[in-house]
C-alpha angles and dihedrals in degrees: 000000000000091000091050090051091050091049090051091052092049091047090052092050092050092049089054100040105036101060097058091040093052092044091052091049092046093054089051091056099256115149101184137039115203135192121200116184149086102249102134091191089063104034096066096048091047091053090050088055095054105277112137130204108257101171147335125241113223129195128226130191136195126189103184138057099237113142115188093192138011090215127215115358091188093078122079111230112201140154115286120252132196089250087066094062098091090052091046092050090050090047092053091049089054096044106037142040114251096267092063100038117115123220128218087259091057091050090048090053091048091050091050098044110023114082094210120047118148137164130210117227128194119185090342094308122117103234102165147358143196134195131184140175140198121250108188107297092343133085119225117206100208103180142355113182135172126185110254091237090060102040122121090040096102092255093125088049090053093050092048091050089051092052093050090051088053093050091047090054090051092049098230118174096223141006118224133187141169128219140166116275092232094051094098095162092060092044091053089054093048093048090049088057092052100261113150126211110251099182144266115330106181147346124245112215124182135194123193108227112228115250090230137013089249091063094051119125118259096261090062 
């Protein structure tokens, strides 16, 4: 009975909060609203209101410094600079779906707050990047990205090796990272480097925002 009462309250809140939120997003040109998290109390009500499971975020961990390969030595790996942001934004648009694309503001924040942020250049072209941060005595590998036109050239391997070298220098006890469950290419690379799957970290739910108020679902 208590659970049913809680579900009713959550349903009432969603009915009140979602319509104006979706309308505001729609007028700004947004086409999708996404939730990424592990709050069980929220996931079920969102699914009842039309959100669908799009993906699952999984966590990996590594507790040693073993590096099976240094990757491509043809690319120049150097610290990122604000002048790189346009190229990085374009790279993300080519490599990721909108939900996972970083903006120039995100890159600016990473440059200001992440102690390790490097880009990979090949013949003067930015072809990849990686940034990481420290979380207590752990290292968090936030992003490794390579432009689709330059993948399968061991550039991601090089960037991953560079990040592990950074974490080794900092003396962290473990390296952690998150990735999408369906990103099998990245997971193969991580497992090759000795990362072990820890488990599921979060659910990715999506809701397609109606093109007009008239086409909104009944609960709106």
